[in-house]
Short mmCIF file of C-alpha atoms in Angstrom, two decimals:
data_model
loop_
_atom_site.label_atom_id
_atom_site.label_comp_id
_atom_site.label_asym_id
_atom_site.label_seq_id
_atom_site.Cartn_x
_atom_site.Cartn_y
_atom_site.Cartn_z
CA MET A 778 -17.57 -27.49 49.21
CA LEU A 779 -20.99 -29.00 49.84
CA TYR A 780 -23.90 -27.28 48.13
CA TRP A 781 -27.40 -27.25 49.62
CA TYR A 782 -28.87 -29.22 46.72
CA GLU A 783 -26.32 -32.00 47.30
CA ILE A 784 -27.45 -32.32 50.93
CA ALA A 785 -31.08 -32.21 49.79
CA ALA A 786 -30.28 -34.93 47.22
CA LEU A 787 -28.84 -37.17 49.97
CA LEU A 788 -31.81 -36.75 52.32
CA LEU A 789 -34.45 -37.10 49.62
CA SER A 790 -32.70 -40.09 48.04
CA VAL A 791 -32.97 -41.94 51.40
CA LEU A 792 -36.73 -41.40 51.22
CA ALA A 793 -36.74 -42.52 47.59
CA GLY A 794 -34.77 -45.66 48.49
CA LEU A 795 -37.31 -46.45 51.21
CA GLY A 796 -39.98 -46.37 48.51
CA VAL A 797 -41.67 -43.41 50.14
CA GLY A 798 -40.92 -41.07 47.22
CA SER A 799 -39.65 -37.49 47.10
CA GLY A 800 -38.74 -36.40 43.59
CA GLY A 801 -41.36 -33.71 43.29
CA ILE A 802 -39.93 -31.83 46.23
CA PHE A 803 -36.45 -31.80 44.70
CA LEU A 804 -37.84 -30.41 41.46
CA VAL A 805 -39.61 -27.60 43.32
CA LEU A 806 -36.39 -26.81 45.24
CA LEU A 807 -34.43 -26.64 42.00
CA THR A 808 -36.92 -24.38 40.22
CA SER A 809 -37.34 -22.14 43.29
CA PHE A 810 -33.79 -21.68 44.56
CA THR A 811 -31.62 -22.00 41.46
CA SER A 812 -31.65 -20.15 38.17
CA LEU A 813 -32.29 -23.39 36.28
CA PRO A 814 -35.01 -23.21 33.62
CA GLN A 815 -37.85 -25.72 34.00
CA LYS A 816 -36.53 -28.20 31.41
CA GLU A 817 -33.03 -28.34 32.90
CA ALA A 818 -34.46 -28.67 36.41
CA VAL A 819 -36.60 -31.60 35.25
CA LEU A 820 -33.54 -33.31 33.73
CA CYS A 821 -31.53 -32.76 36.93
CA ASN A 822 -34.44 -34.20 38.92
CA LEU A 823 -34.54 -37.26 36.65
CA TYR A 824 -30.79 -37.84 37.09
CA PHE A 825 -31.32 -37.62 40.85
CA PHE A 826 -34.12 -40.22 40.62
CA ILE A 827 -32.05 -42.55 38.47
CA CYS A 828 -29.05 -42.48 40.83
CA ALA A 829 -31.13 -42.87 43.99
CA LEU A 830 -33.36 -45.62 42.67
CA LEU A 831 -30.62 -47.54 40.80
CA SER A 832 -28.76 -48.36 43.99
CA SER A 833 -31.95 -49.18 45.91
CA SER A 834 -33.26 -51.37 43.06
CA VAL A 835 -30.08 -53.47 43.09
CA ILE A 836 -30.60 -54.10 46.81
CA HIS A 837 -34.29 -54.88 46.29
CA LEU A 838 -33.37 -57.33 43.51
CA ARG A 839 -30.85 -59.09 45.78
CA HIS A 840 -33.51 -59.48 48.47
CA LYS A 841 -36.07 -60.72 45.90
CA ARG A 842 -38.57 -57.97 46.72
CA LEU A 843 -39.53 -57.20 43.11
CA ASP A 844 -42.69 -58.22 41.27
CA LEU A 845 -40.99 -58.94 37.95
CA PRO A 846 -44.13 -59.61 35.81
CA PHE A 847 -45.57 -56.26 36.89
CA LEU A 848 -42.25 -54.53 36.15
CA PHE A 849 -42.32 -56.00 32.67
CA ARG A 850 -45.82 -54.57 32.17
CA ILE A 851 -44.58 -51.20 33.47
CA LEU A 852 -41.85 -51.23 30.82
CA LEU A 853 -44.18 -52.32 28.05
CA PHE A 854 -46.99 -49.85 28.73
CA GLY A 855 -45.14 -47.15 30.63
CA ILE A 856 -42.72 -46.22 27.86
CA PRO A 857 -45.44 -45.14 25.39
CA GLY A 858 -46.88 -43.14 28.29
CA VAL A 859 -43.52 -41.44 28.83
CA VAL A 860 -43.29 -40.52 25.14
CA ALA A 861 -46.87 -39.20 25.16
CA GLY A 862 -46.28 -37.21 28.36
CA ARG A 863 -43.09 -35.68 27.02
CA PHE A 864 -44.80 -34.72 23.76
CA ILE A 865 -47.73 -33.05 25.57
CA HIS A 866 -45.21 -31.24 27.85
CA THR A 867 -43.89 -29.24 24.87
CA PHE A 868 -47.24 -27.47 24.38
CA PHE A 869 -47.27 -25.86 27.81
CA PRO A 870 -45.39 -22.69 28.87
CA SER A 871 -43.21 -22.82 31.99
CA ALA A 872 -45.66 -20.94 34.24
CA ILE A 873 -48.54 -23.29 33.40
CA LEU A 874 -46.26 -26.28 34.02
CA GLN A 875 -45.49 -24.90 37.49
CA ILE A 876 -49.21 -24.56 38.23
CA LEU A 877 -49.92 -28.09 37.01
CA LEU A 878 -46.96 -29.41 39.01
CA GLY A 879 -48.34 -27.67 42.09
CA VAL A 880 -51.76 -29.28 41.62
CA PHE A 881 -50.12 -32.67 41.01
CA LEU A 882 -47.96 -32.41 44.15
CA ILE A 883 -50.92 -31.39 46.30
CA THR A 884 -52.89 -34.38 44.95
CA SER A 885 -49.90 -36.69 45.57
CA GLY A 886 -49.62 -35.31 49.10
CA ILE A 887 -53.28 -36.04 49.82
CA PHE A 888 -52.92 -39.58 48.43
CA SER A 889 -49.76 -40.06 50.47
CA PHE A 890 -51.66 -38.91 53.58
CA ILE A 891 -54.48 -41.39 52.88
CA VAL A 892 -51.96 -44.18 52.25
CA SER A 893 -50.11 -43.46 55.51
CA LYS A 894 -53.37 -43.89 57.40
CA LYS A 895 -54.60 -46.97 55.55
CA ALA A 896 -51.43 -49.02 54.98
CA LYS A 897 -50.77 -51.76 57.51
CA GLU A 898 -47.12 -51.67 58.43
CA PRO A 899 -45.11 -54.90 58.55
CA PRO A 900 -43.52 -55.45 61.97
CA THR A 901 -40.16 -53.69 62.13
CA ALA A 902 -37.08 -55.23 63.76
CA LEU A 903 -37.88 -53.26 66.97
CA ASP A 904 -41.46 -54.60 67.06
CA LYS A 905 -40.17 -58.17 66.70
CA THR A 906 -37.72 -57.63 69.59
CA LYS A 907 -40.53 -56.27 71.79
CA GLU A 908 -42.78 -59.21 70.88
CA SER A 909 -40.01 -61.66 71.65
CA SER A 910 -39.36 -59.99 75.05
CA TYR A 911 -43.07 -60.11 75.86
CA ASN A 912 -43.23 -63.81 75.01
CA ASP A 913 -40.20 -64.50 77.21
CA MET A 914 -41.87 -62.69 80.13
CA ARG A 915 -45.01 -64.82 79.76
CA MET B 1067 -59.34 -57.40 34.62
CA LYS B 1068 -56.48 -57.07 37.11
CA LYS B 1069 -53.92 -57.10 34.29
CA LYS B 1070 -55.89 -54.43 32.41
CA LYS B 1071 -55.76 -52.21 35.52
CA GLU B 1072 -52.01 -52.80 35.80
CA LYS B 1073 -51.51 -51.86 32.14
CA PHE B 1074 -53.58 -48.69 32.56
CA THR B 1075 -51.64 -47.82 35.74
CA ALA B 1076 -48.33 -48.30 33.94
CA LEU B 1077 -49.50 -46.05 31.09
CA LEU B 1078 -50.66 -43.38 33.56
CA ALA B 1079 -47.40 -43.57 35.52
CA GLY B 1080 -45.42 -43.21 32.27
CA MET B 1081 -47.42 -40.14 31.25
CA LEU B 1082 -46.86 -38.52 34.64
CA SER B 1083 -43.15 -39.28 34.43
CA GLY B 1084 -42.86 -37.94 30.90
CA PHE B 1085 -44.95 -34.84 31.52
CA PHE B 1086 -43.66 -33.72 34.92
CA GLY B 1087 -40.29 -35.45 35.01
CA THR B 1088 -41.29 -36.81 38.38
CA GLY B 1089 -44.00 -38.92 39.92
CA GLY B 1090 -45.69 -42.05 38.72
CA GLY B 1091 -44.83 -43.84 41.93
CA ILE B 1092 -48.19 -43.46 43.64
CA PRO B 1093 -50.34 -45.17 40.96
CA LEU B 1094 -47.72 -47.92 40.72
CA TRP B 1095 -47.77 -48.32 44.50
CA PHE B 1096 -51.56 -48.66 44.57
CA ALA B 1097 -51.41 -51.27 41.81
CA SER B 1098 -48.62 -53.20 43.60
CA MET B 1099 -50.43 -53.03 46.97
CA ARG B 1100 -53.32 -55.11 45.61
CA LYS B 1101 -51.22 -58.16 46.41
CA GLY B 1102 -50.86 -57.01 50.02
CA ASP B 1103 -47.11 -57.18 50.52
CA ILE B 1104 -46.10 -53.64 51.48
CA LYS B 1105 -42.33 -54.18 51.15
CA LYS B 1106 -42.75 -55.70 47.71
CA ALA B 1107 -45.10 -52.85 46.72
CA LEU B 1108 -42.60 -50.18 47.79
CA ALA B 1109 -39.71 -51.96 46.09
CA THR B 1110 -41.61 -52.65 42.85
CA SER B 1111 -43.08 -49.16 42.55
CA SER B 1112 -39.72 -47.48 43.13
CA THR B 1113 -38.01 -49.74 40.56
CA GLY B 1114 -40.86 -49.02 38.15
CA VAL B 1115 -40.27 -45.30 38.62
CA LEU B 1116 -36.55 -45.91 37.91
CA LEU B 1117 -37.33 -47.59 34.59
CA LEU B 1118 -39.70 -44.80 33.54
CA SER B 1119 -37.26 -42.10 34.66
CA LEU B 1120 -34.51 -43.63 32.50
CA PHE B 1121 -36.61 -43.17 29.37
CA SER B 1122 -37.84 -39.75 30.44
CA ALA B 1123 -34.24 -38.63 30.95
CA LEU B 1124 -33.32 -39.86 27.45
CA LEU B 1125 -36.14 -37.79 25.95
CA TYR B 1126 -35.36 -34.66 27.98
CA ALA B 1127 -31.60 -34.91 27.40
CA ASN B 1128 -32.21 -34.91 23.66
CA ASP B 1129 -32.82 -31.17 23.54
CA THR B 1130 -31.46 -29.94 26.87
CA HIS B 1131 -27.91 -28.77 27.48
CA PRO B 1132 -25.82 -30.18 30.37
CA PHE B 1133 -25.24 -27.92 33.39
CA ALA B 1134 -22.94 -27.51 36.33
CA HIS B 1135 -25.33 -28.69 39.08
CA ILE B 1136 -24.75 -32.35 38.21
CA THR B 1137 -21.47 -32.73 40.09
CA PRO B 1138 -19.85 -36.11 40.87
CA LEU B 1139 -20.61 -35.48 44.56
CA PHE B 1140 -24.30 -34.89 43.73
CA LEU B 1141 -24.43 -38.21 41.86
CA PHE B 1142 -22.54 -40.06 44.60
CA LEU B 1143 -24.77 -38.72 47.39
CA SER B 1144 -27.91 -39.64 45.43
CA VAL B 1145 -26.63 -43.20 44.95
CA ALA B 1146 -25.55 -43.48 48.60
CA GLY B 1147 -28.88 -42.16 49.89
CA GLY B 1148 -30.83 -44.61 47.74
CA ALA B 1149 -28.76 -47.53 49.02
CA ILE B 1150 -29.22 -46.40 52.64
CA GLY B 1151 -32.98 -46.10 52.12
CA ALA B 1152 -33.23 -49.58 50.59
CA ALA B 1153 -31.16 -51.07 53.41
CA LEU B 1154 -33.50 -49.44 55.96
CA LEU B 1155 -36.67 -50.83 54.31
CA GLY B 1156 -38.40 -53.04 56.83
CA ARG B 1157 -36.37 -51.62 59.72
CA VAL B 1158 -37.99 -48.19 59.74
CA SER B 1159 -41.68 -47.42 60.05
CA THR B 1160 -42.67 -45.90 56.71
CA GLY B 1161 -46.07 -44.74 57.98
CA PHE B 1162 -44.59 -41.71 59.73
CA LEU B 1163 -42.34 -40.97 56.75
CA LYS B 1164 -45.31 -41.07 54.37
CA LEU B 1165 -47.15 -38.64 56.65
CA LEU B 1166 -44.12 -36.33 56.68
CA LEU B 1167 -43.79 -36.64 52.92
CA ALA B 1168 -47.51 -35.85 52.54
CA PHE B 1169 -47.04 -32.53 54.35
CA LEU B 1170 -43.86 -31.75 52.37
CA LEU B 1171 -45.60 -32.54 49.08
CA ILE B 1172 -48.64 -30.42 49.92
CA GLY B 1173 -46.39 -27.55 51.04
CA SER B 1174 -44.23 -27.80 47.90
CA GLY B 1175 -47.35 -28.04 45.77
CA ILE B 1176 -48.88 -24.90 47.23
CA TYR B 1177 -45.58 -23.07 46.76
CA SER B 1178 -45.25 -24.21 43.15
CA LEU B 1179 -48.88 -23.24 42.50
CA ILE B 1180 -48.38 -19.73 43.89
CA ARG B 1181 -45.15 -19.23 41.90
CA GLY B 1182 -46.78 -20.50 38.73
CA VAL B 1183 -49.75 -18.15 39.11
CA HIS B 1184 -47.37 -15.27 39.91
CA ASN B 1185 -45.23 -15.98 36.82
CA ALA B 1186 -48.31 -16.43 34.62
CA ILE B 1187 -49.69 -13.04 35.74
CA LEU B 1188 -46.33 -11.30 35.17
CA VAL B 1189 -46.12 -12.64 31.63
#
């Protein structure tokens, strides 16, 4: 039997694999529509992220799309940040965490909106086909 | 100066990942985009989030009990979806998807905010 959160995991992991992101939405779905406490929902969300991004990262590595020096810096400076964030998390009750998550998601959404307007897209396979057809016609 | 900004971004992304158990991708994306290659930026930021999520999960799993929602099918579908997404990178316009995600994030954020305020008032 397929559960709704498994279907949601599939759809959102496609977005995550594309690099577009989606984990916050899955966390909100888990806390809203299941009886999971906040901490367990966060852990489930992290497992979802790990599975979705592990497979996509292997493909990105094969296609040499990764900026390895920057990834090394992410590891070196990100891990202390993770520890600090987790430590600070323990001081907040669940309701306050939900409010802060809401503010964070709204901010992320606004940034994502700005990015979608500003980012110049690379030509997709369809664009290249159209360009090639146009050149042939000329 | 650029490396200092990258270090600060990595620290910020780690804090977001550790605190919320999600996120961190957007600051990493902005830092990666400085070099201009959008595919590389998307790939690097998502792999960066993976690395941070691994450590976050270790910290959260330390004092959290396992639960029934993590089924083998759930794990398999997450892996499959991630692989599909990575294979589609460069073949699908991400601009529209980012716009869609923006609306989903804002909607989820408003919902989470309302629920949080409601729960805070009840307590």
